[in-house]
CSV table of C-alpha atoms in Angstrom, one decimal:
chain,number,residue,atom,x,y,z
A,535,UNK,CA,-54.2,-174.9,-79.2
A,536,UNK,CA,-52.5,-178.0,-77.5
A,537,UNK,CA,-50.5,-178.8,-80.8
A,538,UNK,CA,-48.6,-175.4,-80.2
A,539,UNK,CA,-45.2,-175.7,-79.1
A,540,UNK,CA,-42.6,-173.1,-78.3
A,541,UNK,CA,-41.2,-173.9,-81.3
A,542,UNK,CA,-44.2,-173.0,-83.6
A,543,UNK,CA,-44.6,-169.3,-82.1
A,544,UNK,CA,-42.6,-166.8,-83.3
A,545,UNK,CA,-41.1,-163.7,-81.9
A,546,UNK,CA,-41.8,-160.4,-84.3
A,547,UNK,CA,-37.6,-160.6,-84.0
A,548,UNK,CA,-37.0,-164.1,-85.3
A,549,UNK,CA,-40.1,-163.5,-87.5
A,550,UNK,CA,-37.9,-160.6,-89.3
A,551,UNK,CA,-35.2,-162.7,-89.2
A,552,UNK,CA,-36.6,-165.1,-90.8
A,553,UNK,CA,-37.7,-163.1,-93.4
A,554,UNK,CA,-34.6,-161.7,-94.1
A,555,UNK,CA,-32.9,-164.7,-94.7
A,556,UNK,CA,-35.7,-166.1,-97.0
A,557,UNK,CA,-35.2,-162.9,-99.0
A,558,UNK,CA,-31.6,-163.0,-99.5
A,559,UNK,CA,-31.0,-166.2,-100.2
A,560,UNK,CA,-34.0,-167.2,-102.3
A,561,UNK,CA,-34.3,-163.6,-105.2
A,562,UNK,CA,-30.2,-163.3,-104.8
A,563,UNK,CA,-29.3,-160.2,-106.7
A,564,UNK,CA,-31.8,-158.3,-109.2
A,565,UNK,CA,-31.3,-155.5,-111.8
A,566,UNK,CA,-34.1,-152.7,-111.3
A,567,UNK,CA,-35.1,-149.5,-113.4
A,568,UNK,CA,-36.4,-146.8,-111.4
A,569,UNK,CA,-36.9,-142.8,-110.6
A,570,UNK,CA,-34.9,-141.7,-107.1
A,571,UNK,CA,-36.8,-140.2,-104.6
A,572,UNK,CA,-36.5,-139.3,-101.2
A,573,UNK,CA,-32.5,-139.5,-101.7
A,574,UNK,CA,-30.5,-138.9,-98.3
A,575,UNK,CA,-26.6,-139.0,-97.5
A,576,UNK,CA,-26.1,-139.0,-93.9
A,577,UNK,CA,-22.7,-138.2,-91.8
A,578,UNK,CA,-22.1,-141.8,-92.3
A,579,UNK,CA,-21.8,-141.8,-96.1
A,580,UNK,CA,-24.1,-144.4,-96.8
A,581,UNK,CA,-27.3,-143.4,-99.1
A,582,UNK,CA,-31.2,-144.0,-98.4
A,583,UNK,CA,-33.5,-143.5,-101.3
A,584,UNK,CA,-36.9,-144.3,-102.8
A,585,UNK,CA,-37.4,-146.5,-106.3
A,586,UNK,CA,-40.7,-145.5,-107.9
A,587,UNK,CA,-42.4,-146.1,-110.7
A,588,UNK,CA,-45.9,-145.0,-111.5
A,589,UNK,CA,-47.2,-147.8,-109.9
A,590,UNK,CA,-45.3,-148.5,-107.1
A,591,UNK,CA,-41.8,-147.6,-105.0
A,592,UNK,CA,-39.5,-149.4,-102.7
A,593,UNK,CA,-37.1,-147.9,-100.2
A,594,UNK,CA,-33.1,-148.6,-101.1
A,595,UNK,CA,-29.9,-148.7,-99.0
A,596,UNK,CA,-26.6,-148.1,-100.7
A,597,UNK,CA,-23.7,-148.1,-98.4
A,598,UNK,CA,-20.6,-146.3,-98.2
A,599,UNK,CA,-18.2,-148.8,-99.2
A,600,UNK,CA,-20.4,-149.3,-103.1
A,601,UNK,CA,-21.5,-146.1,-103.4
A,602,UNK,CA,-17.7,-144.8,-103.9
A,603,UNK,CA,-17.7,-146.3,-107.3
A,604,UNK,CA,-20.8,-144.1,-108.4
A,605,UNK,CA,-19.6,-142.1,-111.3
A,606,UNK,CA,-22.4,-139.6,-110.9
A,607,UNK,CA,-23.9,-138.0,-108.1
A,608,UNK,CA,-27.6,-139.4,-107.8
A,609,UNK,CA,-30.4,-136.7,-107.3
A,610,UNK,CA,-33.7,-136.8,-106.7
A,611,UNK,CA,-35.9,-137.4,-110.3
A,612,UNK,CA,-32.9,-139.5,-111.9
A,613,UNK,CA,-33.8,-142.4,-114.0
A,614,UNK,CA,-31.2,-145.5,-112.8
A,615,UNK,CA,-30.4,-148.7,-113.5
A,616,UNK,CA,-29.3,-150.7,-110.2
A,617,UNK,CA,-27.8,-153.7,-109.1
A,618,UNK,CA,-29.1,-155.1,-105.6
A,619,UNK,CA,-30.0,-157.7,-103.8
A,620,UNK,CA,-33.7,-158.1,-101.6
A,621,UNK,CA,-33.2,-158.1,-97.9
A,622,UNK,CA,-35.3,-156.7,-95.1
A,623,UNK,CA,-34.6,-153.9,-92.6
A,624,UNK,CA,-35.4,-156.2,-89.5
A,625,UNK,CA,-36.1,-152.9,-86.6
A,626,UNK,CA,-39.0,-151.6,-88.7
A,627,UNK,CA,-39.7,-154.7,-91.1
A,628,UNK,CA,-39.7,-153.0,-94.0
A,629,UNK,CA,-38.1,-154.8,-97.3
A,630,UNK,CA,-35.5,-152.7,-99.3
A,631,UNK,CA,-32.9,-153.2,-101.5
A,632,UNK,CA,-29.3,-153.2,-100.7
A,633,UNK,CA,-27.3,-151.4,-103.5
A,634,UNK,CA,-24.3,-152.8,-105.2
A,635,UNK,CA,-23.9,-150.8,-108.3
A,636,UNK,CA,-25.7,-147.9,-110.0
A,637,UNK,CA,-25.6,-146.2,-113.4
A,638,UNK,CA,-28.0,-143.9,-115.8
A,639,UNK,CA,-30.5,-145.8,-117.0
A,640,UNK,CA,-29.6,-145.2,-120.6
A,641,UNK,CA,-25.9,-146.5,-120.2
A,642,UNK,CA,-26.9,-149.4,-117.4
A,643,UNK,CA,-29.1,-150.5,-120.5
A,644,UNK,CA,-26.6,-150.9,-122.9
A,645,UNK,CA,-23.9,-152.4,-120.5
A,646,UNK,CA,-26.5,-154.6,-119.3
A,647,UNK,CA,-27.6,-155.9,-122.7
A,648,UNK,CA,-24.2,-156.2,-124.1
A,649,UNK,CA,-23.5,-158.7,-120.5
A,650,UNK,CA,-26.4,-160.7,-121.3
A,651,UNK,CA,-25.7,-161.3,-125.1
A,652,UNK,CA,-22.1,-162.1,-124.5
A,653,UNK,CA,-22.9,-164.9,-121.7
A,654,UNK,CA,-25.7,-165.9,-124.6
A,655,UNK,CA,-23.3,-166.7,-126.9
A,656,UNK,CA,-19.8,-167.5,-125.0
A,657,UNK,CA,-22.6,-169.9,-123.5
A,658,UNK,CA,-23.1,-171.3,-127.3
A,659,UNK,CA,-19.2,-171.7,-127.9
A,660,UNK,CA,-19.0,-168.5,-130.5
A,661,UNK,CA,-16.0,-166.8,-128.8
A,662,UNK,CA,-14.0,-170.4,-128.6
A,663,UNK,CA,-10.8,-170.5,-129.7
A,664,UNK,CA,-10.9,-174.0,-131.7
A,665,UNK,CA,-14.0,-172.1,-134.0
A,666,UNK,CA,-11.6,-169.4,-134.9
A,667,UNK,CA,-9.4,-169.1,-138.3
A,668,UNK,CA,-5.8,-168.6,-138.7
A,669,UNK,CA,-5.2,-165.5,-140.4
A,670,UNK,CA,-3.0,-166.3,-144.0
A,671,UNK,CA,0.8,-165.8,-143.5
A,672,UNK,CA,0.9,-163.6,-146.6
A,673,UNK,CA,-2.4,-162.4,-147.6
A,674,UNK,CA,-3.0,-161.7,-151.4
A,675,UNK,CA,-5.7,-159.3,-151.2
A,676,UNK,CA,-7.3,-157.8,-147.9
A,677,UNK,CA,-11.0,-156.3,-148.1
A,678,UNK,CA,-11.8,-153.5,-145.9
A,679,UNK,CA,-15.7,-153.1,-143.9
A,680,UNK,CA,-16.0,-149.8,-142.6
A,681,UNK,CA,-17.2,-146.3,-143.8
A,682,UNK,CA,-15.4,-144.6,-146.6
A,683,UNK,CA,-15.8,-141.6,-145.4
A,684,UNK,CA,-13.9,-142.1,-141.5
A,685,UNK,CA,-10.9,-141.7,-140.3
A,686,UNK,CA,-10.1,-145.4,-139.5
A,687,UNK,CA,-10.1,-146.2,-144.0
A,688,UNK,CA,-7.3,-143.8,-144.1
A,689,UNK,CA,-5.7,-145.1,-141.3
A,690,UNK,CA,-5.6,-148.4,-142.8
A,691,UNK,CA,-4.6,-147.5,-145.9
A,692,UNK,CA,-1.5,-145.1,-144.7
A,693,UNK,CA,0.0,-148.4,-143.0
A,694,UNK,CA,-0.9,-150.6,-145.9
A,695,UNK,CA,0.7,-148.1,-148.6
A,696,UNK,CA,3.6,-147.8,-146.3
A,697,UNK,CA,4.6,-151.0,-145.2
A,698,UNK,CA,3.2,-153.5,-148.4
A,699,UNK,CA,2.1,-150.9,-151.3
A,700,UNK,CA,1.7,-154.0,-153.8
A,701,UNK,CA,-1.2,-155.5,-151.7
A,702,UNK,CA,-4.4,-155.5,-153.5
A,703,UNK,CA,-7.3,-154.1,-151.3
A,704,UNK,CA,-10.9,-154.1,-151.8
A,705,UNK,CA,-13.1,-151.6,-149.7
A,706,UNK,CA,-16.8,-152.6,-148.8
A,707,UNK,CA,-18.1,-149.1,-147.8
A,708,UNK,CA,-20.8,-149.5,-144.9
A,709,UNK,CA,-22.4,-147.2,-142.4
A,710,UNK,CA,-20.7,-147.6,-138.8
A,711,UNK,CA,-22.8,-146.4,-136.5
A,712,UNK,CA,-26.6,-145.7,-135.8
A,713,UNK,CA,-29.5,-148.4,-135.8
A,714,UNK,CA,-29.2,-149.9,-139.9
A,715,UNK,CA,-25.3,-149.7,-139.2
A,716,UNK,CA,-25.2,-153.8,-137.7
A,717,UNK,CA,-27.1,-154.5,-140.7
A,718,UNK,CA,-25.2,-153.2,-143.5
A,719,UNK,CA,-21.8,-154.3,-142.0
A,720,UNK,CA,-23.4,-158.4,-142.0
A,721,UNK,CA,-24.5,-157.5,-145.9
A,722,UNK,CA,-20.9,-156.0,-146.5
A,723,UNK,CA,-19.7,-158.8,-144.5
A,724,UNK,CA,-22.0,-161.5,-146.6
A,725,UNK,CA,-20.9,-159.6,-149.9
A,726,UNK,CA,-17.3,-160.3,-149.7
A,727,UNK,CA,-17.7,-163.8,-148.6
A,728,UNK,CA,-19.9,-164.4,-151.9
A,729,UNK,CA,-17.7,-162.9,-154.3
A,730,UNK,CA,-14.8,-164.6,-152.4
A,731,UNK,CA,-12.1,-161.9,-153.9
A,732,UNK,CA,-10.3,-161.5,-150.5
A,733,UNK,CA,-8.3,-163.8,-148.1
A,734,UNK,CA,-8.8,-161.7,-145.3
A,735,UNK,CA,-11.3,-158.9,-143.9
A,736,UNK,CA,-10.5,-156.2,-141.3
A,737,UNK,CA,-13.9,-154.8,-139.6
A,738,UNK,CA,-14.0,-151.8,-137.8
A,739,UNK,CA,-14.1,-147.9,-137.4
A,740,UNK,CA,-12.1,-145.6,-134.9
A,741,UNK,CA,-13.0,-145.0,-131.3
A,742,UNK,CA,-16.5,-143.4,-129.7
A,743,UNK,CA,-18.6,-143.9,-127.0
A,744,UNK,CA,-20.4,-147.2,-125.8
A,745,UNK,CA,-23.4,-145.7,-128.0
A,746,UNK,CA,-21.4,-145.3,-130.7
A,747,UNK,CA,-20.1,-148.7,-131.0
A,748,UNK,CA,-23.1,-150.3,-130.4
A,749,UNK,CA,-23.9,-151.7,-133.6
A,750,UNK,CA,-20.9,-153.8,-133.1
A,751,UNK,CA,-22.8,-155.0,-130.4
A,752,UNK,CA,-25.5,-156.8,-132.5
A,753,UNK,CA,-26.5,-160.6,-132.3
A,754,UNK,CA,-27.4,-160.9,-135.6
A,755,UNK,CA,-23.5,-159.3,-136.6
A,756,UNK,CA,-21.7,-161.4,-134.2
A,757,UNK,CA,-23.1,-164.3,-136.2
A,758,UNK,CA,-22.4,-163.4,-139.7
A,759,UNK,CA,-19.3,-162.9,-138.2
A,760,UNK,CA,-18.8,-166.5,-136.9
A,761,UNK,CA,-20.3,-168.4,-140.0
A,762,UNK,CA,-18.0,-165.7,-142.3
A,763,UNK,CA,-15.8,-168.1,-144.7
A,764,UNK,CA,-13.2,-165.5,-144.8
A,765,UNK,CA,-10.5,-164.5,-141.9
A,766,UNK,CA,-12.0,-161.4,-139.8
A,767,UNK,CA,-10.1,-159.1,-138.0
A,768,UNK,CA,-12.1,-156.9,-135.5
A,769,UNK,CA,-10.1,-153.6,-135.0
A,770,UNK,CA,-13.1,-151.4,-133.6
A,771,UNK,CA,-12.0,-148.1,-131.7
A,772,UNK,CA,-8.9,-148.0,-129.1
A,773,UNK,CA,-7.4,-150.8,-127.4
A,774,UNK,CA,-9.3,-150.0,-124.2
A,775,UNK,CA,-13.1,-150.2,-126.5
A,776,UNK,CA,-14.3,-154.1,-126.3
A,777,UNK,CA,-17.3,-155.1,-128.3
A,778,UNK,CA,-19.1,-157.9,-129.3
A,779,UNK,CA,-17.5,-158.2,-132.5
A,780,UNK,CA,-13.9,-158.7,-130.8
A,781,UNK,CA,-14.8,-161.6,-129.1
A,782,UNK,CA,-16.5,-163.7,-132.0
A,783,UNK,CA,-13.9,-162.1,-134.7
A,784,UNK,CA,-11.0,-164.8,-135.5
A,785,UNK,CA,-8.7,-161.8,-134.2
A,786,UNK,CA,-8.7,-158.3,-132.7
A,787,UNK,CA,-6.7,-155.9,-133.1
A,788,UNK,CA,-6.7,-153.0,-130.6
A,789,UNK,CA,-6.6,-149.9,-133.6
A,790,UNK,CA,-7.5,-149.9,-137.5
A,791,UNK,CA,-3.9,-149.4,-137.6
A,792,UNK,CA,-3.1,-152.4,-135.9
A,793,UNK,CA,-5.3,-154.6,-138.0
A,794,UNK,CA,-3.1,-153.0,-141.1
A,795,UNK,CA,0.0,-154.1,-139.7
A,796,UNK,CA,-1.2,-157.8,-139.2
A,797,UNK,CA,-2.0,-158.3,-142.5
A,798,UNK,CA,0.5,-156.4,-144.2
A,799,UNK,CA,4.2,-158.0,-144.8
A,800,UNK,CA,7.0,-156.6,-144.0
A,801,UNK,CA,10.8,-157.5,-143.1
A,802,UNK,CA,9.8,-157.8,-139.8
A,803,UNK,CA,6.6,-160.5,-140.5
A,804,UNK,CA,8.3,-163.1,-138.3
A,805,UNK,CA,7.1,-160.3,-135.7
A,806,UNK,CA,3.9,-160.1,-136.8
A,807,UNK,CA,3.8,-164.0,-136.4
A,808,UNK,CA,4.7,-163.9,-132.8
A,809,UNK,CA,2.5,-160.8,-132.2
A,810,UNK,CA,-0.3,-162.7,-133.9
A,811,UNK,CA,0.1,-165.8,-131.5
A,812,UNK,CA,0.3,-163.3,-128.8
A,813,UNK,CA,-2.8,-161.8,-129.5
A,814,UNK,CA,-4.8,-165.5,-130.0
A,815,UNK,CA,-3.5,-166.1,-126.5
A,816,UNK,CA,-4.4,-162.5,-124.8
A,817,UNK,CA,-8.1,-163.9,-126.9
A,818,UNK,CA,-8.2,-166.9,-125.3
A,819,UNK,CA,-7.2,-165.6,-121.7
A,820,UNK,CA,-10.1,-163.2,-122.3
A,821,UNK,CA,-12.4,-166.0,-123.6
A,822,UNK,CA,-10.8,-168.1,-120.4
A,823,UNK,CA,-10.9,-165.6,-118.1
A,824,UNK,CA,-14.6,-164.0,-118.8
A,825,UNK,CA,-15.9,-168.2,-118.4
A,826,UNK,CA,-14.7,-168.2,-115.2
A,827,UNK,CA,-16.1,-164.9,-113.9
A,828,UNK,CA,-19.6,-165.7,-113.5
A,829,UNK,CA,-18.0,-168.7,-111.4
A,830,UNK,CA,-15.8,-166.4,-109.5
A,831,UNK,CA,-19.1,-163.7,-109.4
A,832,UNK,CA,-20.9,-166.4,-107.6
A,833,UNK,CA,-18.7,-167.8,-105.4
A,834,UNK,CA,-17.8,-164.4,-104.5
A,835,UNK,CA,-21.4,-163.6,-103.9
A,836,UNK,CA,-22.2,-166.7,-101.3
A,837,UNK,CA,-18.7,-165.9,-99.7
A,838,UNK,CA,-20.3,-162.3,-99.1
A,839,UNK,CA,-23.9,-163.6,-97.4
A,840,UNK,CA,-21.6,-164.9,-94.9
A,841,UNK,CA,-19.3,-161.9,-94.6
A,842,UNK,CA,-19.8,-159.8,-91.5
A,843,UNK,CA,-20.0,-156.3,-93.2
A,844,UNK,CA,-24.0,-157.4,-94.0
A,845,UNK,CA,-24.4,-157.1,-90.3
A,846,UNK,CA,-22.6,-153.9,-89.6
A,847,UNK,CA,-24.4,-152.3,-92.8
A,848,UNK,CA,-27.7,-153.5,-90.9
A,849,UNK,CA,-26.3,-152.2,-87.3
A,850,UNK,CA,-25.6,-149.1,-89.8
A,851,UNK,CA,-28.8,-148.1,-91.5
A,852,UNK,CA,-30.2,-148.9,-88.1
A,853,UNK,CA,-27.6,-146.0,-86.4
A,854,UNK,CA,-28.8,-143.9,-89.3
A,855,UNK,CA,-32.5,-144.5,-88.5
A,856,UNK,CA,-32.2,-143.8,-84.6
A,857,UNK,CA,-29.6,-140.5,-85.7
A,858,UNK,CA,-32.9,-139.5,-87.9
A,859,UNK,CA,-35.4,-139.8,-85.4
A,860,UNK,CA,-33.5,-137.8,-82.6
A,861,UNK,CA,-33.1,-135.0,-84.8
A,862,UNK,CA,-36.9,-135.3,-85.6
A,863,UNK,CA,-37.2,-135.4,-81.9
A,864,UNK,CA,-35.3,-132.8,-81.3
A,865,UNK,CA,-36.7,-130.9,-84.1
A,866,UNK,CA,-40.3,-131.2,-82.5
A,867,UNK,CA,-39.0,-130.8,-78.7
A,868,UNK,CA,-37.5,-127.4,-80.3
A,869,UNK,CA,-40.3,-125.9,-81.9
A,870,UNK,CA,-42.5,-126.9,-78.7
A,871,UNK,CA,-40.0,-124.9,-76.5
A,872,UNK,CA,-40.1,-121.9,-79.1
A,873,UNK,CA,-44.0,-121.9,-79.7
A,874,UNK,CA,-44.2,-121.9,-75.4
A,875,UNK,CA,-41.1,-119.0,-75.0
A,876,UNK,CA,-43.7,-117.1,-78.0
A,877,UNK,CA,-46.9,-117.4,-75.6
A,878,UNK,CA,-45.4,-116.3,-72.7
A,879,UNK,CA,-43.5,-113.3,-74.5
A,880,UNK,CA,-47.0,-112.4,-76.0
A,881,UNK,CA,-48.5,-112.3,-72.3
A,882,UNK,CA,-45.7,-110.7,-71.0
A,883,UNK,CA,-45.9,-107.9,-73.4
A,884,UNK,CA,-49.8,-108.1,-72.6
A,885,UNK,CA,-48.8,-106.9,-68.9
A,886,UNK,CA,-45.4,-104.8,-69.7
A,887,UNK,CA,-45.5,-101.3,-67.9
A,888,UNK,CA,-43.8,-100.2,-71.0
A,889,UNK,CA,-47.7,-99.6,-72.2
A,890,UNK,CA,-48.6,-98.2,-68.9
A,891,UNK,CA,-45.4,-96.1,-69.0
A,892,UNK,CA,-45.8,-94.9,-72.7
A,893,UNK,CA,-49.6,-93.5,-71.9
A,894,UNK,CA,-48.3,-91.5,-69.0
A,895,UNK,CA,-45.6,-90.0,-70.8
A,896,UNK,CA,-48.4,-89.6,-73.6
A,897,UNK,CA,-50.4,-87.6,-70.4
A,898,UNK,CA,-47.6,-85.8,-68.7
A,899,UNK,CA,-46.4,-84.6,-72.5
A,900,UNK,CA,-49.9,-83.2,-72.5
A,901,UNK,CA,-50.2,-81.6,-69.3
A,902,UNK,CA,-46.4,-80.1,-70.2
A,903,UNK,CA,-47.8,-78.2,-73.3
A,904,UNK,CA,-51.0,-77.1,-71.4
A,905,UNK,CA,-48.6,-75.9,-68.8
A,906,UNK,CA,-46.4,-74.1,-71.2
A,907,UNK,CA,-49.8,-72.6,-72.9
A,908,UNK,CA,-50.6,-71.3,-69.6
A,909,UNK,CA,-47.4,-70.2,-68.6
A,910,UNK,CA,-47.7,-68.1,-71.7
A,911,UNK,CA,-50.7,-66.9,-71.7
A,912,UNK,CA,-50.1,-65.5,-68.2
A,913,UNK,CA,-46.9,-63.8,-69.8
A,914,UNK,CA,-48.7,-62.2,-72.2
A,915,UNK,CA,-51.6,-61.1,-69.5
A,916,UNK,CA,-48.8,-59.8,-67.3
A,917,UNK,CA,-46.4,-57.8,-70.4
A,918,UNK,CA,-50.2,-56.1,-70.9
A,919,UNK,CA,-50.7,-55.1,-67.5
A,920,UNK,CA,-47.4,-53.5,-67.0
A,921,UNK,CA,-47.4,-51.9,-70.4
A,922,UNK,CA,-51.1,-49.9,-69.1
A,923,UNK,CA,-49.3,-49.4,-65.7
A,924,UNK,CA,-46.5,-47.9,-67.3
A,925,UNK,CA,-48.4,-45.7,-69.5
A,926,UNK,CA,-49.9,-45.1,-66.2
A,927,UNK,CA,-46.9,-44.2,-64.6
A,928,UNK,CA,-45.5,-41.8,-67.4
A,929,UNK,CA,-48.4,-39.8,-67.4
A,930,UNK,CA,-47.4,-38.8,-63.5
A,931,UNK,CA,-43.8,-39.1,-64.1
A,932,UNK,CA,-42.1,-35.9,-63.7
A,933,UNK,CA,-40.2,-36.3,-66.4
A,934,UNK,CA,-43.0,-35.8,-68.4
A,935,UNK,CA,-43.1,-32.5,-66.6
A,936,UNK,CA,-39.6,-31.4,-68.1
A,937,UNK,CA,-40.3,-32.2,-71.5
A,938,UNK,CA,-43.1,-29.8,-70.8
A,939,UNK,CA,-40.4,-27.0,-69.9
A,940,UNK,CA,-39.8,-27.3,-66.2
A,941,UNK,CA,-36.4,-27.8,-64.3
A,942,UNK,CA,-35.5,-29.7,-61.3
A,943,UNK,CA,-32.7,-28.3,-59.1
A,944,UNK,CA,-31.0,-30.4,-56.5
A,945,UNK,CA,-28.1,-29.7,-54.3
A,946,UNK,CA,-25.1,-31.8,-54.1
A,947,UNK,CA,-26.2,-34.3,-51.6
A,948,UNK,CA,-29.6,-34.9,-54.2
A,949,UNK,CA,-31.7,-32.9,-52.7
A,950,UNK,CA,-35.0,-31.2,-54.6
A,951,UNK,CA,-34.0,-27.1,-53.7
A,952,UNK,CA,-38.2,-25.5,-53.5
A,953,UNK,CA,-37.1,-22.4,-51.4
A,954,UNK,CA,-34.3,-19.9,-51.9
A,955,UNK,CA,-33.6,-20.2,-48.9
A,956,UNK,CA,-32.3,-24.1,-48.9
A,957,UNK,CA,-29.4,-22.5,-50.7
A,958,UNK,CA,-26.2,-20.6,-49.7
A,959,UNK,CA,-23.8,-18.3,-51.3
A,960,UNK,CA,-20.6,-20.9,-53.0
A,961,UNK,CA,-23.4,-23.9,-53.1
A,962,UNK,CA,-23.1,-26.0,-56.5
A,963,UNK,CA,-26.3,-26.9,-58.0
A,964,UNK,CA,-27.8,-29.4,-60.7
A,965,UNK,CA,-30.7,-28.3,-62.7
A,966,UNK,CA,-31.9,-31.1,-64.2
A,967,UNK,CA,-33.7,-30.4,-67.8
A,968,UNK,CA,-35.4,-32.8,-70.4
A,969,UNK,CA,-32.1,-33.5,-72.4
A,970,UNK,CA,-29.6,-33.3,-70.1
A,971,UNK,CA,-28.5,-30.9,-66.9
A,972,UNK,CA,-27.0,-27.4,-65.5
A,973,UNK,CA,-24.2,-27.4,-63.1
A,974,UNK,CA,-24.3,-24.0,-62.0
A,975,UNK,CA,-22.9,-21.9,-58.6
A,976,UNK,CA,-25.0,-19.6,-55.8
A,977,UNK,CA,-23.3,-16.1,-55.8
């Protein structure tokens, strides 16, 4: 313990640190394949995902400023091919990978293969200028390598006709595309070179997709190419398709049709002199200019490790990671507050009156009806009694008596005249019968 000095102990800060900077300047930048998982795009417009194999997984960062030149937009389950370099996410120590580029896996592939064989063999001195042939000033018979079926033989052939109809052509039929297509195009290539009939050779087919072109891609073509005796003209796809076969080819030409014009004479072939020089120096700007970009890639890349954006990406992710966690706070704090407002609802609604209140409406409902049945009953009771009482009643009434035949006579003033002698002569009297009554006068 007394050889310790501050020096030798290490804070779990400068530790990280440490790390970090061990891991970004030792691996530099590596090229992964990998399934996305876990893939999240913040507010801030950077990306946070998962790498995993079956095996294994590592967490990624891509930040806003690379991930704008995504073609596609990543989703979870996509197989990728990435460019990144190793670094460390000091607040939490975890190691990830900081994203630079990112493409499908299938086309990252091929763009990656086709990089590596063209620093392969620029590295050997195939695509120098000083290995390449001049093309003849007036070729006497031009062979053709492509398929005779595509469009690009009939392109050639329309310029040909049309601008030198007396040149003698040979075609080499060949397929174009698919895996045996680099193959057959070296044998078409090595054919015409051992039966030494032509002075030049155009090479090519018209335009596609990277997969498409990709025989023209091929090591083992790019070097029957270079040791071909004869002149060859790349002219594979439009002017904006590169392969392979362009840079080790003693000239390309951006069309088919192009490569017919630069071997066919015309009035004009002092133009096609100075448009051949001009494309052997766009060739050798390429071939100068693609030497000098892994220089330029590199330099580029140190200059970066010093640049200051590293550190705001870091401050960045970190911003993203503390947003995150306060919204899974907040999230948790939420559904605490709800599951507490639920218990205390529930006991609430255990001691509501609204229960209390419901069964005595229940009871006075009930005591209403019993009411009402009573009520009735004692209606009915009653409308029976008076009915009897009335039958009572008629049985003494006297008008019961006049339906028997008797008469009631009353004065005017209502009364019932029993004696003659309640009456005077010139008094009017009312004799009342059963249906009706008898004014009549005392004489």
């Amino acid at each position: 313990m007394s050889s310790l000095t501050n020096q030798n102990i290490f804070t779990v800060s400068r530790l990280n640190s440490e790390v970090r900077l061990l891991l970004e300047n030792e691996m530099g930048i590596v090229w992964l394949v990998g399934e996305i998982s876990n893939f999240s795009a913040p507010v801030s417009g950077h990306w946070y995902l998962t790498l995993k194999d079956s095996r294994a997984q590592v967490k990624c960062a891509m930040f806003r400023g690379n991930n704008r030149r995504v073609t596609f937009k990543p989703q979870n389950g996509n197989q990728v091919l990435v460019k990144a370099r190793l670094s460390l996410y000091e607040p939490r120590g975890d190691y990830q990978l900081i994203i630079e580029s990112m493409q499908p896996e299938g086309d990252g592939r091929l763009q990656q293969q086709f990089d590596e064989l063209k620093m392969k063999l620029a590295g050997e001195g195939l695509f120098a200028q000083t290995s390449k042939q001049p093309l003849p000033e007036h070729p006497k018979c031009v062979g053709i390598v492509t398929s005779k079926t595509g469009a690009a033989l009939f392109d050639i052939l329309d310029v040909l006709k049309r601008r030198d109809p007396s040149l003698p052509v040979v075609i080499y039929p060949t397929m174009v595309q698919g895996e045996e297509a680099a193959i057959q195009i070296a044998q078409a290539i090595g054919c015409a070179n051992s039966r030494n009939e032509c002075d030049v050779l155009i090479v090519g087919r018209g335009g596609g997709s990277l997969e498409d072109l990709w025989c023209f891609n091929n090591e083992i073509l790019a070097r029957t190419i270079a040791a071909s005796q004869i002149p060859i003209i790349s002219a594979v796809g439009h002017e904006i398709d590169v392969t392979i076969a362009d840079f080790v080819a003693d000239m390309r030409a951006p069309t088919p049709s192009a490569a017919a014009e630069l071997v066919s004479r015309d009035n004009s072939h002092k133009d096609q002199v100075i448009a051949s020089r001009q494309h052997k120096l766009a060739s050798a700007m390429r071939h100068y200019l693609s030497q000098h970009k892994q220089t330029n890639a590199s330099l580029l890349h140190r200059l970066e490790k010093q640049h200051p954006r590293h550190q705001l990406q870091r401050q960045s992710q970190q911003l993203d990671d503390l947003d995150m966690r306060l919204q899974r706070g907040m999230e948790r704090y939420l559904s605490s507050r709800a599951q507490k407002i639920e218990r205390q609802q529930h006991k609430l609604q255990l001691h509501s009156p609204i229960k209390r209140l419901n069964e005595q409406a229940s009871s006075l409902q009930r005591l209403e009806q019993k009411l009402l049945d009573a009520m009735d009953r004692k209606l009915l009771n009653t409308r029976h009694q008076l009915a009897l009482a009335a039958e009572k009643l008629d049985t003494v009434s006297p008008l019961a008596t006049l339906k028997r035949g008797y008469s009631i006579t009353q004065n005017q003033q209502g009364d019932v005249i029993t004696k003659a002698s309640q009456t005077k002569t010139g008094d009017t009297l009312v004799t009342r019968l059963s249906d009706g009554e008898i004014r009549s006068t005392v004489n």
